[in-house]
Amino acid sequence: MANFAATIGTSATVIRAKNSKRIHLWFENLSSGTVFVGDSSSVTTSNGISLAQNKVMELKHEGGHNKFFYKGDWYGIVASGTSNVQGLELEESKQLI
């Protein structure tokens, strides 16, 4: 499990880098401005998913072998100024019995 934080500006900024073991990811916008989130550096305020102040975005693996769960980079952008995003990422693990 890993906590993370990022300051998002007016150009696409990596919120969380790719992780091939990712199974669950949360983002929370701690600032008053809206953060727009996307899965590529071409995210904009027009095509990103909006994340308003104090809102949380949750992305999770639904169990089983889900080869379609996105494990790449996540980016954010704001219209003006900066916004702070924090989050938590869970990774798959192997348990030995």
mmCIF file of N, CA, C and O in Angstrom:
data_model
loop_
_atom_site.group_PDB
_atom_site.id
_atom_site.type_symbol
_atom_site.label_atom_id
_atom_site.label_comp_id
_atom_site.label_asym_id
_atom_site.label_seq_id
_atom_site.Cartn_x
_atom_site.Cartn_y
_atom_site.Cartn_z
ATOM 1 N N MET A 1 0.851 -1.164 0.000
ATOM 2 C CA MET A 1 0.000 0.000 0.000
ATOM 3 C C MET A 1 0.898 1.228 0.000
ATOM 4 O O MET A 1 1.908 1.261 0.679
ATOM 5 N N ALA A 2 0.505 2.230 -0.778
ATOM 6 C CA ALA A 2 1.319 3.442 -0.868
ATOM 7 C C ALA A 2 0.435 4.681 -0.889
ATOM 8 O O ALA A 2 -0.529 4.749 -1.644
ATOM 9 N N ASN A 3 0.778 5.642 -0.036
ATOM 10 C CA ASN A 3 0.146 6.956 -0.075
ATOM 11 C C ASN A 3 0.954 7.828 -1.022
ATOM 12 O O ASN A 3 2.159 7.652 -1.160
ATOM 13 N N PHE A 4 0.280 8.788 -1.658
ATOM 14 C CA PHE A 4 0.994 9.692 -2.551
ATOM 15 C C PHE A 4 0.302 11.039 -2.584
ATOM 16 O O PHE A 4 -0.844 11.181 -2.153
ATOM 17 N N ALA A 5 1.007 12.035 -3.070
ATOM 18 C CA ALA A 5 0.466 13.383 -3.228
ATOM 19 C C ALA A 5 1.079 14.006 -4.469
ATOM 20 O O ALA A 5 2.207 13.685 -4.845
ATOM 21 N N ALA A 6 0.316 14.887 -5.110
ATOM 22 C CA ALA A 6 0.801 15.579 -6.302
ATOM 23 C C ALA A 6 0.209 16.976 -6.345
ATOM 24 O O ALA A 6 -0.931 17.178 -5.928
ATOM 25 N N THR A 7 0.985 17.915 -6.837
ATOM 26 C CA THR A 7 0.495 19.259 -7.090
ATOM 27 C C THR A 7 0.239 19.370 -8.581
ATOM 28 O O THR A 7 1.139 19.154 -9.389
ATOM 29 N N ILE A 8 -0.997 19.690 -8.938
ATOM 30 C CA ILE A 8 -1.432 19.704 -10.321
ATOM 31 C C ILE A 8 -1.496 21.140 -10.817
ATOM 32 O O ILE A 8 -2.064 22.006 -10.148
ATOM 33 N N GLY A 9 -0.932 21.379 -12.003
ATOM 34 C CA GLY A 9 -0.925 22.713 -12.588
ATOM 35 C C GLY A 9 -1.689 22.771 -13.899
ATOM 36 O O GLY A 9 -2.497 21.893 -14.207
ATOM 37 N N THR A 10 -1.394 23.796 -14.683
ATOM 38 C CA THR A 10 -2.131 24.046 -15.926
ATOM 39 C C THR A 10 -1.587 23.274 -17.122
ATOM 40 O O THR A 10 -2.077 23.434 -18.232
ATOM 41 N N SER A 11 -0.594 22.446 -16.908
ATOM 42 C CA SER A 11 -0.174 21.491 -17.941
ATOM 43 C C SER A 11 -0.320 20.097 -17.338
ATOM 44 O O SER A 11 -0.277 19.933 -16.110
ATOM 45 N N ALA A 12 -0.531 19.109 -18.175
ATOM 46 C CA ALA A 12 -0.767 17.748 -17.698
ATOM 47 C C ALA A 12 0.364 17.303 -16.770
ATOM 48 O O ALA A 12 1.535 17.406 -17.109
ATOM 49 N N THR A 13 -0.020 16.834 -15.593
ATOM 50 C CA THR A 13 0.919 16.435 -14.553
ATOM 51 C C THR A 13 0.596 15.011 -14.129
ATOM 52 O O THR A 13 -0.574 14.676 -13.932
ATOM 53 N N VAL A 14 1.617 14.178 -13.965
ATOM 54 C CA VAL A 14 1.379 12.812 -13.501
ATOM 55 C C VAL A 14 0.895 12.854 -12.056
ATOM 56 O O VAL A 14 1.549 13.430 -11.192
ATOM 57 N N ILE A 15 -0.279 12.281 -11.833
ATOM 58 C CA ILE A 15 -0.794 12.128 -10.469
ATOM 59 C C ILE A 15 -0.207 10.858 -9.861
ATOM 60 O O ILE A 15 0.243 10.846 -8.724
ATOM 61 N N ARG A 16 -0.245 9.774 -10.640
ATOM 62 C CA ARG A 16 0.309 8.496 -10.190
ATOM 63 C C ARG A 16 0.882 7.759 -11.394
ATOM 64 O O ARG A 16 0.211 7.587 -12.402
ATOM 65 N N ALA A 17 2.147 7.368 -11.284
ATOM 66 C CA ALA A 17 2.833 6.677 -12.375
ATOM 67 C C ALA A 17 2.344 5.239 -12.505
ATOM 68 O O ALA A 17 1.777 4.671 -11.567
ATOM 69 N N LYS A 18 2.598 4.669 -13.674
ATOM 70 C CA LYS A 18 2.150 3.300 -13.948
ATOM 71 C C LYS A 18 2.673 2.328 -12.904
ATOM 72 O O LYS A 18 3.728 2.540 -12.304
ATOM 73 N N ASN A 19 1.899 1.270 -12.711
ATOM 74 C CA ASN A 19 2.256 0.237 -11.740
ATOM 75 C C ASN A 19 1.589 -1.056 -12.186
ATOM 76 O O ASN A 19 0.360 -1.178 -12.118
ATOM 77 N N SER A 20 2.371 -2.010 -12.630
ATOM 78 C CA SER A 20 1.818 -3.256 -13.159
ATOM 79 C C SER A 20 1.140 -4.110 -12.100
ATOM 80 O O SER A 20 0.384 -5.026 -12.424
ATOM 81 N N LYS A 21 1.352 -3.801 -10.819
ATOM 82 C CA LYS A 21 0.732 -4.573 -9.740
ATOM 83 C C LYS A 21 -0.486 -3.870 -9.132
ATOM 84 O O LYS A 21 -1.084 -4.359 -8.180
ATOM 85 N N ARG A 22 -0.877 -2.715 -9.690
ATOM 86 C CA ARG A 22 -1.996 -1.935 -9.141
ATOM 87 C C ARG A 22 -3.305 -2.719 -9.234
ATOM 88 O O ARG A 22 -3.635 -3.289 -10.256
ATOM 89 N N ILE A 23 -4.079 -2.701 -8.118
ATOM 90 C CA ILE A 23 -5.418 -3.293 -8.129
ATOM 91 C C ILE A 23 -6.486 -2.328 -7.603
ATOM 92 O O ILE A 23 -7.671 -2.585 -7.762
ATOM 93 N N HIS A 24 -6.074 -1.237 -6.988
ATOM 94 C CA HIS A 24 -7.037 -0.284 -6.415
ATOM 95 C C HIS A 24 -6.344 1.066 -6.297
ATOM 96 O O HIS A 24 -5.186 1.134 -5.894
ATOM 97 N N LEU A 25 -7.061 2.130 -6.650
ATOM 98 C CA LEU A 25 -6.468 3.460 -6.632
ATOM 99 C C LEU A 25 -7.530 4.481 -6.242
ATOM 100 O O LEU A 25 -8.657 4.423 -6.736
ATOM 101 N N TRP A 26 -7.176 5.374 -5.336
ATOM 102 C CA TRP A 26 -8.048 6.475 -4.932
ATOM 103 C C TRP A 26 -7.319 7.788 -5.169
ATOM 104 O O TRP A 26 -6.127 7.888 -4.876
ATOM 105 N N PHE A 27 -8.044 8.803 -5.665
ATOM 106 C CA PHE A 27 -7.549 10.175 -5.747
ATOM 107 C C PHE A 27 -8.517 11.045 -4.966
ATOM 108 O O PHE A 27 -9.727 10.865 -5.095
ATOM 109 N N GLU A 28 -8.012 12.033 -4.233
ATOM 110 C CA GLU A 28 -8.868 13.028 -3.584
ATOM 111 C C GLU A 28 -8.339 14.417 -3.905
ATOM 112 O O GLU A 28 -7.146 14.685 -3.750
ATOM 113 N N ASN A 29 -9.230 15.316 -4.330
ATOM 114 C CA ASN A 29 -8.862 16.699 -4.619
ATOM 115 C C ASN A 29 -8.985 17.504 -3.333
ATOM 116 O O ASN A 29 -10.078 17.691 -2.805
ATOM 117 N N LEU A 30 -7.873 18.004 -2.842
ATOM 118 C CA LEU A 30 -7.844 18.751 -1.579
ATOM 119 C C LEU A 30 -7.996 20.250 -1.764
ATOM 120 O O LEU A 30 -8.058 20.989 -0.793
ATOM 121 N N SER A 31 -8.052 20.714 -3.002
ATOM 122 C CA SER A 31 -8.058 22.151 -3.278
ATOM 123 C C SER A 31 -9.417 22.622 -3.778
ATOM 124 O O SER A 31 -10.276 21.828 -4.145
ATOM 125 N N SER A 32 -9.591 23.940 -3.808
ATOM 126 C CA SER A 32 -10.888 24.508 -4.197
ATOM 127 C C SER A 32 -11.153 24.430 -5.695
ATOM 128 O O SER A 32 -12.301 24.432 -6.125
ATOM 129 N N GLY A 33 -10.107 24.347 -6.515
ATOM 130 C CA GLY A 33 -10.295 24.247 -7.963
ATOM 131 C C GLY A 33 -10.566 22.822 -8.399
ATOM 132 O O GLY A 33 -10.148 21.866 -7.758
ATOM 133 N N THR A 34 -11.256 22.662 -9.498
ATOM 134 C CA THR A 34 -11.544 21.340 -10.055
ATOM 135 C C THR A 34 -10.303 20.798 -10.765
ATOM 136 O O THR A 34 -9.634 21.514 -11.494
ATOM 137 N N VAL A 35 -10.010 19.529 -10.528
ATOM 138 C CA VAL A 35 -8.936 18.823 -11.224
ATOM 139 C C VAL A 35 -9.585 17.936 -12.278
ATOM 140 O O VAL A 35 -10.589 17.277 -12.014
ATOM 141 N N PHE A 36 -9.026 17.928 -13.471
ATOM 142 C CA PHE A 36 -9.519 17.082 -14.549
ATOM 143 C C PHE A 36 -8.525 15.949 -14.733
ATOM 144 O O PHE A 36 -7.332 16.184 -14.909
ATOM 145 N N VAL A 37 -9.022 14.716 -14.674
ATOM 146 C CA VAL A 37 -8.186 13.526 -14.632
ATOM 147 C C VAL A 37 -8.326 12.728 -15.923
ATOM 148 O O VAL A 37 -9.431 12.607 -16.471
ATOM 149 N N GLY A 38 -7.213 12.163 -16.389
ATOM 150 C CA GLY A 38 -7.232 11.315 -17.570
ATOM 151 C C GLY A 38 -6.062 10.348 -17.578
ATOM 152 O O GLY A 38 -5.153 10.435 -16.757
ATOM 153 N N ASP A 39 -6.083 9.438 -18.537
ATOM 154 C CA ASP A 39 -5.061 8.397 -18.601
ATOM 155 C C ASP A 39 -3.959 8.674 -19.623
ATOM 156 O O ASP A 39 -3.216 7.772 -19.994
ATOM 157 N N SER A 40 -3.839 9.925 -20.057
ATOM 158 C CA SER A 40 -2.737 10.273 -20.955
ATOM 159 C C SER A 40 -2.331 11.721 -20.746
ATOM 160 O O SER A 40 -3.086 12.515 -20.171
ATOM 161 N N SER A 41 -1.163 12.064 -21.248
ATOM 162 C CA SER A 41 -0.664 13.434 -21.099
ATOM 163 C C SER A 41 -1.430 14.416 -21.973
ATOM 164 O O SER A 41 -1.207 15.618 -21.894
ATOM 165 N N SER A 42 -2.355 13.931 -22.774
ATOM 166 C CA SER A 42 -3.190 14.820 -23.591
ATOM 167 C C SER A 42 -4.487 15.197 -22.875
ATOM 168 O O SER A 42 -5.375 15.793 -23.485
ATOM 169 N N VAL A 43 -4.585 14.905 -21.574
ATOM 170 C CA VAL A 43 -5.768 15.303 -20.811
ATOM 171 C C VAL A 43 -5.888 16.828 -20.815
ATOM 172 O O VAL A 43 -4.887 17.542 -20.756
ATOM 173 N N THR A 44 -7.113 17.318 -20.925
ATOM 174 C CA THR A 44 -7.384 18.755 -20.886
ATOM 175 C C THR A 44 -8.567 19.004 -19.960
ATOM 176 O O THR A 44 -9.221 18.066 -19.495
ATOM 177 N N THR A 45 -8.870 20.278 -19.762
ATOM 178 C CA THR A 45 -10.048 20.622 -18.963
ATOM 179 C C THR A 45 -11.333 20.318 -19.727
ATOM 180 O O THR A 45 -12.415 20.341 -19.147
ATOM 181 N N SER A 46 -11.222 20.027 -21.006
ATOM 182 C CA SER A 46 -12.390 19.685 -21.824
ATOM 183 C C SER A 46 -12.643 18.190 -21.924
ATOM 184 O O SER A 46 -13.787 17.763 -22.065
ATOM 185 N N ASN A 47 -11.582 17.375 -21.862
ATOM 186 C CA ASN A 47 -11.786 15.933 -22.039
ATOM 187 C C ASN A 47 -11.514 15.097 -20.796
ATOM 188 O O ASN A 47 -11.731 13.890 -20.798
ATOM 189 N N GLY A 48 -11.035 15.724 -19.713
ATOM 190 C CA GLY A 48 -10.758 14.985 -18.483
ATOM 191 C C GLY A 48 -12.009 14.766 -17.644
ATOM 192 O O GLY A 48 -13.023 15.437 -17.821
ATOM 193 N N ILE A 49 -11.933 13.811 -16.745
ATOM 194 C CA ILE A 49 -13.012 13.550 -15.790
ATOM 195 C C ILE A 49 -12.857 14.555 -14.654
ATOM 196 O O ILE A 49 -11.786 14.650 -14.049
ATOM 197 N N SER A 50 -13.910 15.311 -14.359
ATOM 198 C CA SER A 50 -13.792 16.368 -13.348
ATOM 199 C C SER A 50 -13.825 15.793 -11.933
ATOM 200 O O SER A 50 -14.619 14.906 -11.625
ATOM 201 N N LEU A 51 -12.941 16.305 -11.120
ATOM 202 C CA LEU A 51 -12.838 15.920 -9.714
ATOM 203 C C LEU A 51 -12.889 17.207 -8.896
ATOM 204 O O LEU A 51 -11.905 17.942 -8.799
ATOM 205 N N ALA A 52 -14.063 17.502 -8.344
ATOM 206 C CA ALA A 52 -14.286 18.746 -7.597
ATOM 207 C C ALA A 52 -13.626 18.681 -6.220
ATOM 208 O O ALA A 52 -13.178 17.628 -5.765
ATOM 209 N N GLN A 53 -13.610 19.820 -5.547
ATOM 210 C CA GLN A 53 -13.025 19.931 -4.208
ATOM 211 C C GLN A 53 -13.591 18.873 -3.275
ATOM 212 O O GLN A 53 -14.805 18.650 -3.221
ATOM 213 N N ASN A 54 -12.708 18.205 -2.543
ATOM 214 C CA ASN A 54 -13.046 17.192 -1.534
ATOM 215 C C ASN A 54 -13.752 15.963 -2.093
ATOM 216 O O ASN A 54 -14.318 15.183 -1.341
ATOM 217 N N LYS A 55 -13.714 15.784 -3.394
ATOM 218 C CA LYS A 55 -14.308 14.589 -3.998
ATOM 219 C C LYS A 55 -13.224 13.536 -4.195
ATOM 220 O O LYS A 55 -12.048 13.840 -4.352
ATOM 221 N N VAL A 56 -13.666 12.280 -4.196
ATOM 222 C CA VAL A 56 -12.754 11.151 -4.340
ATOM 223 C C VAL A 56 -13.110 10.368 -5.595
ATOM 224 O O VAL A 56 -14.291 10.135 -5.877
ATOM 225 N N MET A 57 -12.096 9.973 -6.343
ATOM 226 C CA MET A 57 -12.259 9.080 -7.488
ATOM 227 C C MET A 57 -11.665 7.738 -7.077
ATOM 228 O O MET A 57 -10.527 7.676 -6.602
ATOM 229 N N GLU A 58 -12.437 6.682 -7.257
ATOM 230 C CA GLU A 58 -11.982 5.347 -6.892
ATOM 231 C C GLU A 58 -11.930 4.480 -8.149
ATOM 232 O O GLU A 58 -12.895 4.408 -8.905
ATOM 233 N N LEU A 59 -10.808 3.823 -8.345
ATOM 234 C CA LEU A 59 -10.613 2.910 -9.474
ATOM 235 C C LEU A 59 -10.187 1.578 -8.886
ATOM 236 O O LEU A 59 -9.206 1.515 -8.147
ATOM 237 N N LYS A 60 -10.939 0.521 -9.201
ATOM 238 C CA LYS A 60 -10.597 -0.747 -8.566
ATOM 239 C C LYS A 60 -10.752 -1.929 -9.505
ATOM 240 O O LYS A 60 -11.566 -1.927 -10.420
ATOM 241 N N HIS A 61 -9.950 -2.915 -9.218
ATOM 242 C CA HIS A 61 -9.991 -4.208 -9.887
ATOM 243 C C HIS A 61 -11.151 -4.968 -9.253
ATOM 244 O O HIS A 61 -11.283 -5.018 -8.038
ATOM 245 N N GLU A 62 -12.008 -5.551 -10.051
ATOM 246 C CA GLU A 62 -13.212 -6.209 -9.532
ATOM 247 C C GLU A 62 -13.036 -7.687 -9.225
ATOM 248 O O GLU A 62 -13.991 -8.415 -9.131
ATOM 249 N N GLY A 63 -11.824 -8.143 -9.086
ATOM 250 C CA GLY A 63 -11.585 -9.547 -8.756
ATOM 251 C C GLY A 63 -11.438 -10.398 -9.992
ATOM 252 O O GLY A 63 -11.687 -9.972 -11.110
ATOM 253 N N GLY A 64 -11.005 -11.618 -9.791
ATOM 254 C CA GLY A 64 -10.763 -12.483 -10.929
ATOM 255 C C GLY A 64 -9.557 -11.998 -11.716
ATOM 256 O O GLY A 64 -8.790 -11.163 -11.273
ATOM 257 N N HIS A 65 -9.427 -12.482 -12.907
ATOM 258 C CA HIS A 65 -8.308 -12.072 -13.756
ATOM 259 C C HIS A 65 -8.826 -11.027 -14.741
ATOM 260 O O HIS A 65 -9.317 -11.339 -15.806
ATOM 261 N N ASN A 66 -8.747 -9.769 -14.356
ATOM 262 C CA ASN A 66 -9.265 -8.676 -15.181
ATOM 263 C C ASN A 66 -8.113 -8.028 -15.931
ATOM 264 O O ASN A 66 -7.479 -7.101 -15.438
ATOM 265 N N LYS A 67 -7.838 -8.505 -17.133
ATOM 266 C CA LYS A 67 -6.713 -7.982 -17.890
ATOM 267 C C LYS A 67 -6.968 -6.581 -18.429
ATOM 268 O O LYS A 67 -6.084 -5.960 -18.985
ATOM 269 N N PHE A 68 -8.183 -6.060 -18.261
ATOM 270 C CA PHE A 68 -8.522 -4.751 -18.793
ATOM 271 C C PHE A 68 -8.400 -3.632 -17.761
ATOM 272 O O PHE A 68 -8.655 -2.497 -18.078
ATOM 273 N N PHE A 69 -8.023 -3.930 -16.537
ATOM 274 C CA PHE A 69 -7.853 -2.895 -15.521
ATOM 275 C C PHE A 69 -6.635 -2.044 -15.877
ATOM 276 O O PHE A 69 -5.548 -2.561 -16.094
ATOM 277 N N TYR A 70 -6.827 -0.724 -15.944
ATOM 278 C CA TYR A 70 -5.761 0.185 -16.375
ATOM 279 C C TYR A 70 -4.710 0.367 -15.282
ATOM 280 O O TYR A 70 -5.027 0.785 -14.168
ATOM 281 N N LYS A 71 -3.466 0.076 -15.619
ATOM 282 C CA LYS A 71 -2.369 0.165 -14.662
ATOM 283 C C LYS A 71 -1.310 1.174 -15.098
ATOM 284 O O LYS A 71 -0.229 1.234 -14.543
ATOM 285 N N GLY A 72 -1.640 2.000 -16.097
ATOM 286 C CA GLY A 72 -0.705 2.995 -16.611
ATOM 287 C C GLY A 72 -0.726 4.290 -15.820
ATOM 288 O O GLY A 72 -1.324 4.382 -14.743
ATOM 289 N N ASP A 73 -0.068 5.312 -16.374
ATOM 290 C CA ASP A 73 -0.002 6.635 -15.743
ATOM 291 C C ASP A 73 -1.377 7.282 -15.681
ATOM 292 O O ASP A 73 -2.185 7.150 -16.603
ATOM 293 N N TRP A 74 -1.623 8.034 -14.609
ATOM 294 C CA TRP A 74 -2.818 8.882 -14.475
ATOM 295 C C TRP A 74 -2.339 10.324 -14.392
ATOM 296 O O TRP A 74 -1.383 10.629 -13.678
ATOM 297 N N TYR A 75 -3.002 11.199 -15.134
ATOM 298 C CA TYR A 75 -2.618 12.613 -15.228
ATOM 299 C C TYR A 75 -3.742 13.505 -14.728
ATOM 300 O O TYR A 75 -4.914 13.131 -14.769
ATOM 301 N N GLY A 76 -3.368 14.708 -14.314
ATOM 302 C CA GLY A 76 -4.336 15.726 -13.940
ATOM 303 C C GLY A 76 -3.947 17.072 -14.519
ATOM 304 O O GLY A 76 -2.781 17.306 -14.854
ATOM 305 N N ILE A 77 -4.933 17.951 -14.616
ATOM 306 C CA ILE A 77 -4.718 19.308 -15.102
ATOM 307 C C ILE A 77 -5.785 20.201 -14.480
ATOM 308 O O ILE A 77 -6.878 19.730 -14.162
ATOM 309 N N VAL A 78 -5.468 21.472 -14.280
ATOM 310 C CA VAL A 78 -6.437 22.446 -13.777
ATOM 311 C C VAL A 78 -6.521 23.621 -14.754
ATOM 312 O O VAL A 78 -5.605 23.841 -15.552
ATOM 313 N N ALA A 79 -7.612 24.366 -14.680
ATOM 314 C CA ALA A 79 -7.813 25.507 -15.580
ATOM 315 C C ALA A 79 -6.888 26.668 -15.229
ATOM 316 O O ALA A 79 -6.397 27.379 -16.110
ATOM 317 N N SER A 80 -6.640 26.878 -13.933
ATOM 318 C CA SER A 80 -5.748 27.959 -13.502
ATOM 319 C C SER A 80 -5.195 27.630 -12.119
ATOM 320 O O SER A 80 -5.802 26.870 -11.356
ATOM 321 N N GLY A 81 -4.050 28.196 -11.812
ATOM 322 C CA GLY A 81 -3.440 27.982 -10.506
ATOM 323 C C GLY A 81 -2.924 26.561 -10.342
ATOM 324 O O GLY A 81 -2.495 25.926 -11.296
ATOM 325 N N THR A 82 -3.013 26.074 -9.107
ATOM 326 C CA THR A 82 -2.614 24.700 -8.805
ATOM 327 C C THR A 82 -3.628 24.074 -7.853
ATOM 328 O O THR A 82 -4.362 24.790 -7.166
ATOM 329 N N SER A 83 -3.653 22.769 -7.839
ATOM 330 C CA SER A 83 -4.494 22.018 -6.904
ATOM 331 C C SER A 83 -3.688 20.860 -6.349
ATOM 332 O O SER A 83 -2.818 20.316 -7.037
ATOM 333 N N ASN A 84 -3.990 20.490 -5.132
ATOM 334 C CA ASN A 84 -3.309 19.374 -4.480
ATOM 335 C C ASN A 84 -4.209 18.147 -4.485
ATOM 336 O O ASN A 84 -5.380 18.225 -4.119
ATOM 337 N N VAL A 85 -3.630 17.044 -4.904
ATOM 338 C CA VAL A 85 -4.329 15.764 -4.935
ATOM 339 C C VAL A 85 -3.542 14.791 -4.073
ATOM 340 O O VAL A 85 -2.308 14.767 -4.128
ATOM 341 N N GLN A 86 -4.240 14.026 -3.278
ATOM 342 C CA GLN A 86 -3.588 12.955 -2.534
ATOM 343 C C GLN A 86 -4.289 11.655 -2.866
ATOM 344 O O GLN A 86 -5.395 11.660 -3.404
ATOM 345 N N GLY A 87 -3.636 10.562 -2.551
ATOM 346 C CA GLY A 87 -4.264 9.295 -2.872
ATOM 347 C C GLY A 87 -3.632 8.123 -2.175
ATOM 348 O O GLY A 87 -2.694 8.250 -1.394
ATOM 349 N N LEU A 88 -4.176 6.972 -2.513
ATOM 350 C CA LEU A 88 -3.742 5.706 -1.950
ATOM 351 C C LEU A 88 -3.805 4.672 -3.059
ATOM 352 O O LEU A 88 -4.768 4.635 -3.830
ATOM 353 N N GLU A 89 -2.774 3.845 -3.153
ATOM 354 C CA GLU A 89 -2.718 2.798 -4.166
ATOM 355 C C GLU A 89 -2.468 1.460 -3.482
ATOM 356 O O GLU A 89 -1.597 1.352 -2.625
ATOM 357 N N LEU A 90 -3.246 0.465 -3.867
ATOM 358 C CA LEU A 90 -3.036 -0.897 -3.370
ATOM 359 C C LEU A 90 -2.506 -1.751 -4.501
ATOM 360 O O LEU A 90 -2.912 -1.607 -5.651
ATOM 361 N N GLU A 91 -1.601 -2.672 -4.147
ATOM 362 C CA GLU A 91 -1.017 -3.587 -5.123
ATOM 363 C C GLU A 91 -1.428 -5.006 -4.811
ATOM 364 O O GLU A 91 -1.723 -5.340 -3.657
ATOM 365 N N GLU A 92 -1.408 -5.838 -5.858
ATOM 366 C CA GLU A 92 -1.647 -7.260 -5.647
ATOM 367 C C GLU A 92 -0.492 -7.819 -4.834
ATOM 368 O O GLU A 92 0.613 -7.294 -4.858
ATOM 369 N N SER A 93 -0.771 -8.848 -4.092
ATOM 370 C CA SER A 93 0.294 -9.479 -3.301
ATOM 371 C C SER A 93 0.088 -10.980 -3.332
ATOM 372 O O SER A 93 -1.014 -11.475 -3.558
ATOM 373 N N LYS A 94 1.156 -11.670 -3.091
ATOM 374 C CA LYS A 94 1.094 -13.129 -3.011
ATOM 375 C C LYS A 94 1.231 -13.519 -1.558
ATOM 376 O O LYS A 94 2.140 -13.074 -0.860
ATOM 377 N N GLN A 95 0.324 -14.332 -1.105
ATOM 378 C CA GLN A 95 0.380 -14.791 0.274
ATOM 379 C C GLN A 95 0.895 -16.227 0.290
ATOM 380 O O GLN A 95 0.441 -17.074 -0.469
ATOM 381 N N LEU A 96 1.839 -16.452 1.150
ATOM 382 C CA LEU A 96 2.376 -17.792 1.312
ATOM 383 C C LEU A 96 1.654 -18.466 2.464
ATOM 384 O O LEU A 96 1.484 -17.893 3.523
ATOM 385 N N ILE A 97 1.248 -19.689 2.230
ATOM 386 C CA ILE A 97 0.519 -20.420 3.292
ATOM 387 C C ILE A 97 1.459 -21.405 3.944
ATOM 388 O O ILE A 97 2.277 -21.997 3.372
#
